[in-house]
Amino acid sequence: MNYLERMREKAQERIAAGSATILAFESSCDETAAAVVRDGRTVLSDCVLSQIDQHALYGGVVPEIASRMHVSALDPLTDQALSQAGCTFSEIDAVAVTCGPGLVGALLTGVSYAKALAYALDLPLVPVNHIEGHVSANYLAHPELEPPFCCLVASGGHSHIVLVERYGQYRLLGQTLDDAAGEAFDKVARVLSIPYPGGPLLDKLAEEGDDSRYQFPHPHTPGRYDFSFSGLKTAVINQAHMLRQKGEEIQARDFAASFRRAVVDALVEKSVLAAKEAGAASLACAGGVAANALLRRELVRRGEAAGLKVFLPPRNLCTDNAAMIGSAAFYRLMAGELADLSLNALPSIRMF
């Protein structure tokens, strides 16, 4: 009997029990993370090592540095996750790992480590899509949340509106046609000389500003629920250059606040509309941009005004972490969806 056949038998035991404790790994970009999650809802430990300080020297993520740091961090983070969870390898029922999307070298470190560990421990290996992980972060924060619901996924590389029809089954309602929201935040942050990581620091600066001081265009798209931030980003950058050429001082707080308002209005307006027209009773948010202060306030305000229940993960579950991967993996394991030892990094894998 080969590895995958043995693991299918073990998975059947877990499926019959309806319970599993999963050791999960995330290494898709510049955070190395390990976590222990029970039954897709309870976080026993969640350990994250950020590489922000190292990449800040270069103004952005350097893939080779990220990969090398993942390699050195995975072993001690695994020990830390198990220690915090108060368990040993013998109490783990499956190993989960982000297989994509992300930086290929960074993904490969986590995938290789998880495969080796699963093989050595003779445990099922569960591959997880990074975006599905972000959506599943809401299950950890809100035990009462069950599909179906609508979810806005907004990060540095992704802007999607997703209908979660059931666990592991998704329907794409809308997406960005060009830049993602987080990408636009980072690019405008550079124009304002805000250091890396630009998006969170721009959000902090915008909290002190007047968002009506500068007028920026409202993006229009052919798709009812689609986004477009490239034109908005270009308009903002051009206006900054024009003001400087005229010798006018840019009021950075107001400029950041006005730009943030334009992005958030687009995200919230279309997310609420999509949720209502899809017949969803609930609207959730996920991804790094879900930590944005204005986005969180406006989703709650406008969503509840439209009769929706709004679910937001805490900020520590918005950014990359392994707990969300462990949550998503539980439902994949319950569906018997395992990988064999040929699993590879899949940097362009799609969820839809």
PDB file of C-alpha atoms in Angstrom, residues 137-322:
ATOM      1  CA  ALA A 137      -9.950  33.023   8.948  1.00  0.00           C
ATOM      2  CA  ASN A 138     -13.532  34.121   9.565  1.00  0.00           C
ATOM      3  CA  TYR A 139     -14.412  30.644  10.880  1.00  0.00           C
ATOM      4  CA  LEU A 140     -11.784  31.023  13.587  1.00  0.00           C
ATOM      5  CA  ALA A 141     -13.027  34.427  14.681  1.00  0.00           C
ATOM      6  CA  HIS A 142     -16.743  33.662  14.401  1.00  0.00           C
ATOM      7  CA  PRO A 143     -17.720  30.095  15.369  1.00  0.00           C
ATOM      8  CA  GLU A 144     -21.338  30.867  14.466  1.00  0.00           C
ATOM      9  CA  LEU A 145     -20.511  31.671  10.826  1.00  0.00           C
ATOM     10  CA  GLU A 146     -21.665  28.997   8.375  1.00  0.00           C
ATOM     11  CA  PRO A 147     -21.972  29.017   4.572  1.00  0.00           C
ATOM     12  CA  PRO A 148     -23.567  30.363   2.525  1.00  0.00           C
ATOM     13  CA  PHE A 149     -22.182  33.891   2.844  1.00  0.00           C
ATOM     14  CA  CYS A 150     -20.487  36.524   0.702  1.00  0.00           C
ATOM     15  CA  CYS A 151     -16.845  37.464   1.303  1.00  0.00           C
ATOM     16  CA  LEU A 152     -14.702  40.363   0.112  1.00  0.00           C
ATOM     17  CA  VAL A 153     -11.094  39.185  -0.283  1.00  0.00           C
ATOM     18  CA  ALA A 154      -8.759  42.195  -0.447  1.00  0.00           C
ATOM     19  CA  SER A 155      -4.986  41.993  -0.243  1.00  0.00           C
ATOM     20  CA  GLY A 156      -1.799  43.100  -1.966  1.00  0.00           C
ATOM     21  CA  GLY A 157      -2.344  40.702  -4.837  1.00  0.00           C
ATOM     22  CA  HIS A 158      -6.062  39.930  -4.815  1.00  0.00           C
ATOM     23  CA  SER A 159      -9.389  41.735  -4.836  1.00  0.00           C
ATOM     24  CA  HIS A 160     -12.343  39.363  -5.181  1.00  0.00           C
ATOM     25  CA  ILE A 161     -15.968  39.143  -4.151  1.00  0.00           C
ATOM     26  CA  VAL A 162     -16.734  35.496  -3.478  1.00  0.00           C
ATOM     27  CA  LEU A 163     -19.942  33.651  -2.677  1.00  0.00           C
ATOM     28  CA  VAL A 164     -19.085  30.831  -0.262  1.00  0.00           C
ATOM     29  CA  GLU A 165     -21.778  28.345  -1.217  1.00  0.00           C
ATOM     30  CA  ARG A 166     -20.583  25.607   1.123  1.00  0.00           C
ATOM     31  CA  TYR A 167     -17.312  24.550   2.713  1.00  0.00           C
ATOM     32  CA  GLY A 168     -14.738  24.302  -0.058  1.00  0.00           C
ATOM     33  CA  GLN A 169     -17.128  25.466  -2.789  1.00  0.00           C
ATOM     34  CA  TYR A 170     -16.897  29.037  -4.067  1.00  0.00           C
ATOM     35  CA  ARG A 171     -18.402  31.148  -6.803  1.00  0.00           C
ATOM     36  CA  LEU A 172     -16.601  34.225  -8.061  1.00  0.00           C
ATOM     37  CA  LEU A 173     -18.931  37.220  -8.271  1.00  0.00           C
ATOM     38  CA  GLY A 174     -16.447  39.993  -8.993  1.00  0.00           C
ATOM     39  CA  GLN A 175     -12.733  40.706  -9.176  1.00  0.00           C
ATOM     40  CA  THR A 176     -10.201  43.375  -9.990  1.00  0.00           C
ATOM     41  CA  LEU A 177      -9.524  43.886 -13.672  1.00  0.00           C
ATOM     42  CA  ASP A 178      -6.034  45.281 -13.028  1.00  0.00           C
ATOM     43  CA  ASP A 179      -4.363  46.348  -9.765  1.00  0.00           C
ATOM     44  CA  ALA A 180      -5.468  44.833  -6.477  1.00  0.00           C
ATOM     45  CA  ALA A 181      -6.537  47.199  -3.702  1.00  0.00           C
ATOM     46  CA  GLY A 182      -3.482  46.468  -1.552  1.00  0.00           C
ATOM     47  CA  GLU A 183      -1.178  46.967  -4.528  1.00  0.00           C
ATOM     48  CA  ALA A 184      -2.734  50.394  -5.161  1.00  0.00           C
ATOM     49  CA  PHE A 185      -2.248  51.349  -1.510  1.00  0.00           C
ATOM     50  CA  ASP A 186       1.426  50.375  -1.664  1.00  0.00           C
ATOM     51  CA  LYS A 187       2.086  52.307  -4.889  1.00  0.00           C
ATOM     52  CA  VAL A 188       0.417  55.507  -3.668  1.00  0.00           C
ATOM     53  CA  ALA A 189       2.315  55.159  -0.379  1.00  0.00           C
ATOM     54  CA  ARG A 190       5.577  55.373  -2.323  1.00  0.00           C
ATOM     55  CA  VAL A 191       4.422  58.607  -3.960  1.00  0.00           C
ATOM     56  CA  LEU A 192       3.921  60.036  -0.460  1.00  0.00           C
ATOM     57  CA  SER A 193       7.378  58.741   0.594  1.00  0.00           C
ATOM     58  CA  ILE A 194       5.793  56.365   3.086  1.00  0.00           C
ATOM     59  CA  PRO A 195       8.269  53.536   3.774  1.00  0.00           C
ATOM     60  CA  TYR A 196       7.584  49.811   3.374  1.00  0.00           C
ATOM     61  CA  PRO A 197       5.127  48.357   4.290  1.00  0.00           C
ATOM     62  CA  GLY A 198       3.228  51.192   2.657  1.00  0.00           C
ATOM     63  CA  GLY A 199      -0.407  50.123   2.936  1.00  0.00           C
ATOM     64  CA  PRO A 200      -0.711  49.844   6.754  1.00  0.00           C
ATOM     65  CA  LEU A 201       1.281  53.048   7.288  1.00  0.00           C
ATOM     66  CA  LEU A 202      -0.858  54.940   4.760  1.00  0.00           C
ATOM     67  CA  ASP A 203      -3.953  53.753   6.633  1.00  0.00           C
ATOM     68  CA  LYS A 204      -2.530  55.061   9.884  1.00  0.00           C
ATOM     69  CA  LEU A 205      -1.676  58.420   8.302  1.00  0.00           C
ATOM     70  CA  ALA A 206      -5.136  58.661   6.713  1.00  0.00           C
ATOM     71  CA  GLU A 207      -6.809  58.322  10.108  1.00  0.00           C
ATOM     72  CA  GLU A 208      -5.549  61.842  10.877  1.00  0.00           C
ATOM     73  CA  GLY A 209      -6.626  63.408   7.566  1.00  0.00           C
ATOM     74  CA  ASP A 210      -9.595  65.048   5.852  1.00  0.00           C
ATOM     75  CA  ASP A 211     -10.855  62.675   3.166  1.00  0.00           C
ATOM     76  CA  SER A 212     -12.766  65.416   1.329  1.00  0.00           C
ATOM     77  CA  ARG A 213      -9.790  67.697   0.653  1.00  0.00           C
ATOM     78  CA  TYR A 214      -8.742  66.046  -2.619  1.00  0.00           C
ATOM     79  CA  GLN A 215     -11.124  64.726  -5.269  1.00  0.00           C
ATOM     80  CA  PHE A 216     -10.258  61.465  -7.023  1.00  0.00           C
ATOM     81  CA  PRO A 217     -12.239  59.581  -9.697  1.00  0.00           C
ATOM     82  CA  HIS A 218     -14.627  56.774  -8.853  1.00  0.00           C
ATOM     83  CA  PRO A 219     -13.594  53.736 -10.948  1.00  0.00           C
ATOM     84  CA  HIS A 220     -16.176  52.308 -13.338  1.00  0.00           C
ATOM     85  CA  THR A 221     -16.084  48.763 -14.696  1.00  0.00           C
ATOM     86  CA  PRO A 222     -18.142  46.820 -17.237  1.00  0.00           C
ATOM     87  CA  GLY A 223     -18.787  44.067 -14.693  1.00  0.00           C
ATOM     88  CA  ARG A 224     -21.366  44.940 -12.046  1.00  0.00           C
ATOM     89  CA  TYR A 225     -19.217  43.642  -9.184  1.00  0.00           C
ATOM     90  CA  ASP A 226     -15.732  44.083 -10.673  1.00  0.00           C
ATOM     91  CA  PHE A 227     -13.075  46.509  -9.476  1.00  0.00           C
ATOM     92  CA  SER A 228     -10.473  48.628 -11.260  1.00  0.00           C
ATOM     93  CA  PHE A 229      -7.830  50.510  -9.307  1.00  0.00           C
ATOM     94  CA  SER A 230      -5.213  51.143 -11.985  1.00  0.00           C
ATOM     95  CA  GLY A 231      -6.864  54.311 -13.301  1.00  0.00           C
ATOM     96  CA  LEU A 232      -7.486  55.618  -9.794  1.00  0.00           C
ATOM     97  CA  LYS A 233      -3.869  54.947  -8.828  1.00  0.00           C
ATOM     98  CA  THR A 234      -2.634  56.744 -11.962  1.00  0.00           C
ATOM     99  CA  ALA A 235      -4.909  59.733 -11.332  1.00  0.00           C
ATOM    100  CA  VAL A 236      -3.631  60.012  -7.760  1.00  0.00           C
ATOM    101  CA  ILE A 237       0.014  59.797  -8.850  1.00  0.00           C
ATOM    102  CA  ASN A 238      -0.524  62.366 -11.628  1.00  0.00           C
ATOM    103  CA  GLN A 239      -2.193  64.774  -9.235  1.00  0.00           C
ATOM    104  CA  ALA A 240       0.709  64.453  -6.796  1.00  0.00           C
ATOM    105  CA  HIS A 241       3.200  65.191  -9.596  1.00  0.00           C
ATOM    106  CA  MET A 242       1.126  68.157 -10.804  1.00  0.00           C
ATOM    107  CA  LEU A 243       0.945  69.688  -7.344  1.00  0.00           C
ATOM    108  CA  ARG A 244       4.707  69.372  -6.914  1.00  0.00           C
ATOM    109  CA  GLN A 245       5.379  70.884 -10.335  1.00  0.00           C
ATOM    110  CA  LYS A 246       3.214  73.865  -9.344  1.00  0.00           C
ATOM    111  CA  GLY A 247       5.167  74.203  -6.131  1.00  0.00           C
ATOM    112  CA  GLU A 248       2.167  73.376  -3.956  1.00  0.00           C
ATOM    113  CA  GLU A 249       2.695  71.418  -0.787  1.00  0.00           C
ATOM    114  CA  ILE A 250       0.854  68.097  -0.616  1.00  0.00           C
ATOM    115  CA  GLN A 251      -1.033  67.701   2.631  1.00  0.00           C
ATOM    116  CA  ALA A 252       0.001  64.083   3.120  1.00  0.00           C
ATOM    117  CA  ARG A 253      -2.617  63.192   5.746  1.00  0.00           C
ATOM    118  CA  ASP A 254      -5.476  64.589   3.651  1.00  0.00           C
ATOM    119  CA  PHE A 255      -4.076  63.126   0.436  1.00  0.00           C
ATOM    120  CA  ALA A 256      -3.831  59.667   2.017  1.00  0.00           C
ATOM    121  CA  ALA A 257      -7.311  59.972   3.514  1.00  0.00           C
ATOM    122  CA  SER A 258      -8.876  61.061   0.202  1.00  0.00           C
ATOM    123  CA  PHE A 259      -7.262  58.191  -1.686  1.00  0.00           C
ATOM    124  CA  ARG A 260      -8.234  55.676   0.993  1.00  0.00           C
ATOM    125  CA  ARG A 261     -11.819  56.907   0.841  1.00  0.00           C
ATOM    126  CA  ALA A 262     -11.978  56.361  -2.941  1.00  0.00           C
ATOM    127  CA  VAL A 263     -10.698  52.770  -2.649  1.00  0.00           C
ATOM    128  CA  VAL A 264     -12.876  51.858   0.311  1.00  0.00           C
ATOM    129  CA  ASP A 265     -16.022  53.317  -1.263  1.00  0.00           C
ATOM    130  CA  ALA A 266     -15.502  51.109  -4.327  1.00  0.00           C
ATOM    131  CA  LEU A 267     -14.835  47.972  -2.261  1.00  0.00           C
ATOM    132  CA  VAL A 268     -17.760  48.443   0.094  1.00  0.00           C
ATOM    133  CA  GLU A 269     -20.321  49.593  -2.467  1.00  0.00           C
ATOM    134  CA  LYS A 270     -19.811  46.588  -4.729  1.00  0.00           C
ATOM    135  CA  SER A 271     -19.448  44.050  -1.916  1.00  0.00           C
ATOM    136  CA  VAL A 272     -22.728  45.057  -0.283  1.00  0.00           C
ATOM    137  CA  LEU A 273     -24.484  45.123  -3.659  1.00  0.00           C
ATOM    138  CA  ALA A 274     -23.140  41.671  -4.586  1.00  0.00           C
ATOM    139  CA  ALA A 275     -24.146  40.159  -1.246  1.00  0.00           C
ATOM    140  CA  LYS A 276     -27.675  41.553  -1.448  1.00  0.00           C
ATOM    141  CA  GLU A 277     -28.241  40.520  -5.047  1.00  0.00           C
ATOM    142  CA  ALA A 278     -26.803  37.042  -4.412  1.00  0.00           C
ATOM    143  CA  GLY A 279     -29.317  36.572  -1.616  1.00  0.00           C
ATOM    144  CA  ALA A 280     -26.661  36.210   1.087  1.00  0.00           C
ATOM    145  CA  ALA A 281     -27.595  37.082   4.644  1.00  0.00           C
ATOM    146  CA  SER A 282     -23.990  37.647   5.717  1.00  0.00           C
ATOM    147  CA  LEU A 283     -20.970  39.543   4.434  1.00  0.00           C
ATOM    148  CA  ALA A 284     -17.422  38.775   5.570  1.00  0.00           C
ATOM    149  CA  CYS A 285     -14.049  40.271   4.727  1.00  0.00           C
ATOM    150  CA  ALA A 286     -10.600  38.700   4.462  1.00  0.00           C
ATOM    151  CA  GLY A 287      -7.018  39.471   3.467  1.00  0.00           C
ATOM    152  CA  GLY A 288      -4.467  42.077   4.492  1.00  0.00           C
ATOM    153  CA  VAL A 289      -6.604  45.038   3.408  1.00  0.00           C
ATOM    154  CA  ALA A 290      -9.336  43.763   5.759  1.00  0.00           C
ATOM    155  CA  ALA A 291      -7.216  45.306   8.528  1.00  0.00           C
ATOM    156  CA  ASN A 292      -7.810  48.775   7.033  1.00  0.00           C
ATOM    157  CA  ALA A 293      -9.572  50.896   9.653  1.00  0.00           C
ATOM    158  CA  LEU A 294     -11.934  52.744   7.292  1.00  0.00           C
ATOM    159  CA  LEU A 295     -12.842  49.587   5.379  1.00  0.00           C
ATOM    160  CA  ARG A 296     -13.806  47.838   8.606  1.00  0.00           C
ATOM    161  CA  ARG A 297     -15.975  50.739   9.762  1.00  0.00           C
ATOM    162  CA  GLU A 298     -17.692  51.184   6.402  1.00  0.00           C
ATOM    163  CA  LEU A 299     -18.394  47.492   5.875  1.00  0.00           C
ATOM    164  CA  VAL A 300     -20.137  47.354   9.236  1.00  0.00           C
ATOM    165  CA  ARG A 301     -22.018  50.630   8.725  1.00  0.00           C
ATOM    166  CA  ARG A 302     -23.195  50.091   5.158  1.00  0.00           C
ATOM    167  CA  GLY A 303     -23.561  46.333   5.441  1.00  0.00           C
ATOM    168  CA  GLU A 304     -25.776  46.489   8.497  1.00  0.00           C
ATOM    169  CA  ALA A 305     -27.767  49.356   6.963  1.00  0.00           C
ATOM    170  CA  ALA A 306     -28.479  47.001   4.045  1.00  0.00           C
ATOM    171  CA  GLY A 307     -29.707  44.287   6.423  1.00  0.00           C
ATOM    172  CA  LEU A 308     -26.559  42.125   6.325  1.00  0.00           C
ATOM    173  CA  LYS A 309     -24.728  40.487   9.194  1.00  0.00           C
ATOM    174  CA  VAL A 310     -21.106  41.599   8.884  1.00  0.00           C
ATOM    175  CA  PHE A 311     -18.211  39.411  10.043  1.00  0.00           C
ATOM    176  CA  LEU A 312     -14.656  40.749  10.331  1.00  0.00           C
ATOM    177  CA  PRO A 313     -11.643  38.731  11.439  1.00  0.00           C
ATOM    178  CA  PRO A 314      -9.351  40.366  14.011  1.00  0.00           C
ATOM    179  CA  ARG A 315      -6.384  42.157  12.482  1.00  0.00           C
ATOM    180  CA  ASN A 316      -3.916  39.394  13.373  1.00  0.00           C
ATOM    181  CA  LEU A 317      -5.965  36.968  11.240  1.00  0.00           C
ATOM    182  CA  CYS A 318      -6.164  39.391   8.297  1.00  0.00           C
ATOM    183  CA  THR A 319      -2.456  39.182   7.522  1.00  0.00           C
ATOM    184  CA  ASP A 320      -0.785  35.907   6.530  1.00  0.00           C
ATOM    185  CA  ASN A 321      -0.889  33.243   9.224  1.00  0.00           C
ATOM    186  CA  ALA A 322      -1.027  29.463   9.489  1.00  0.00           C
TER     187      ALA A 322
END
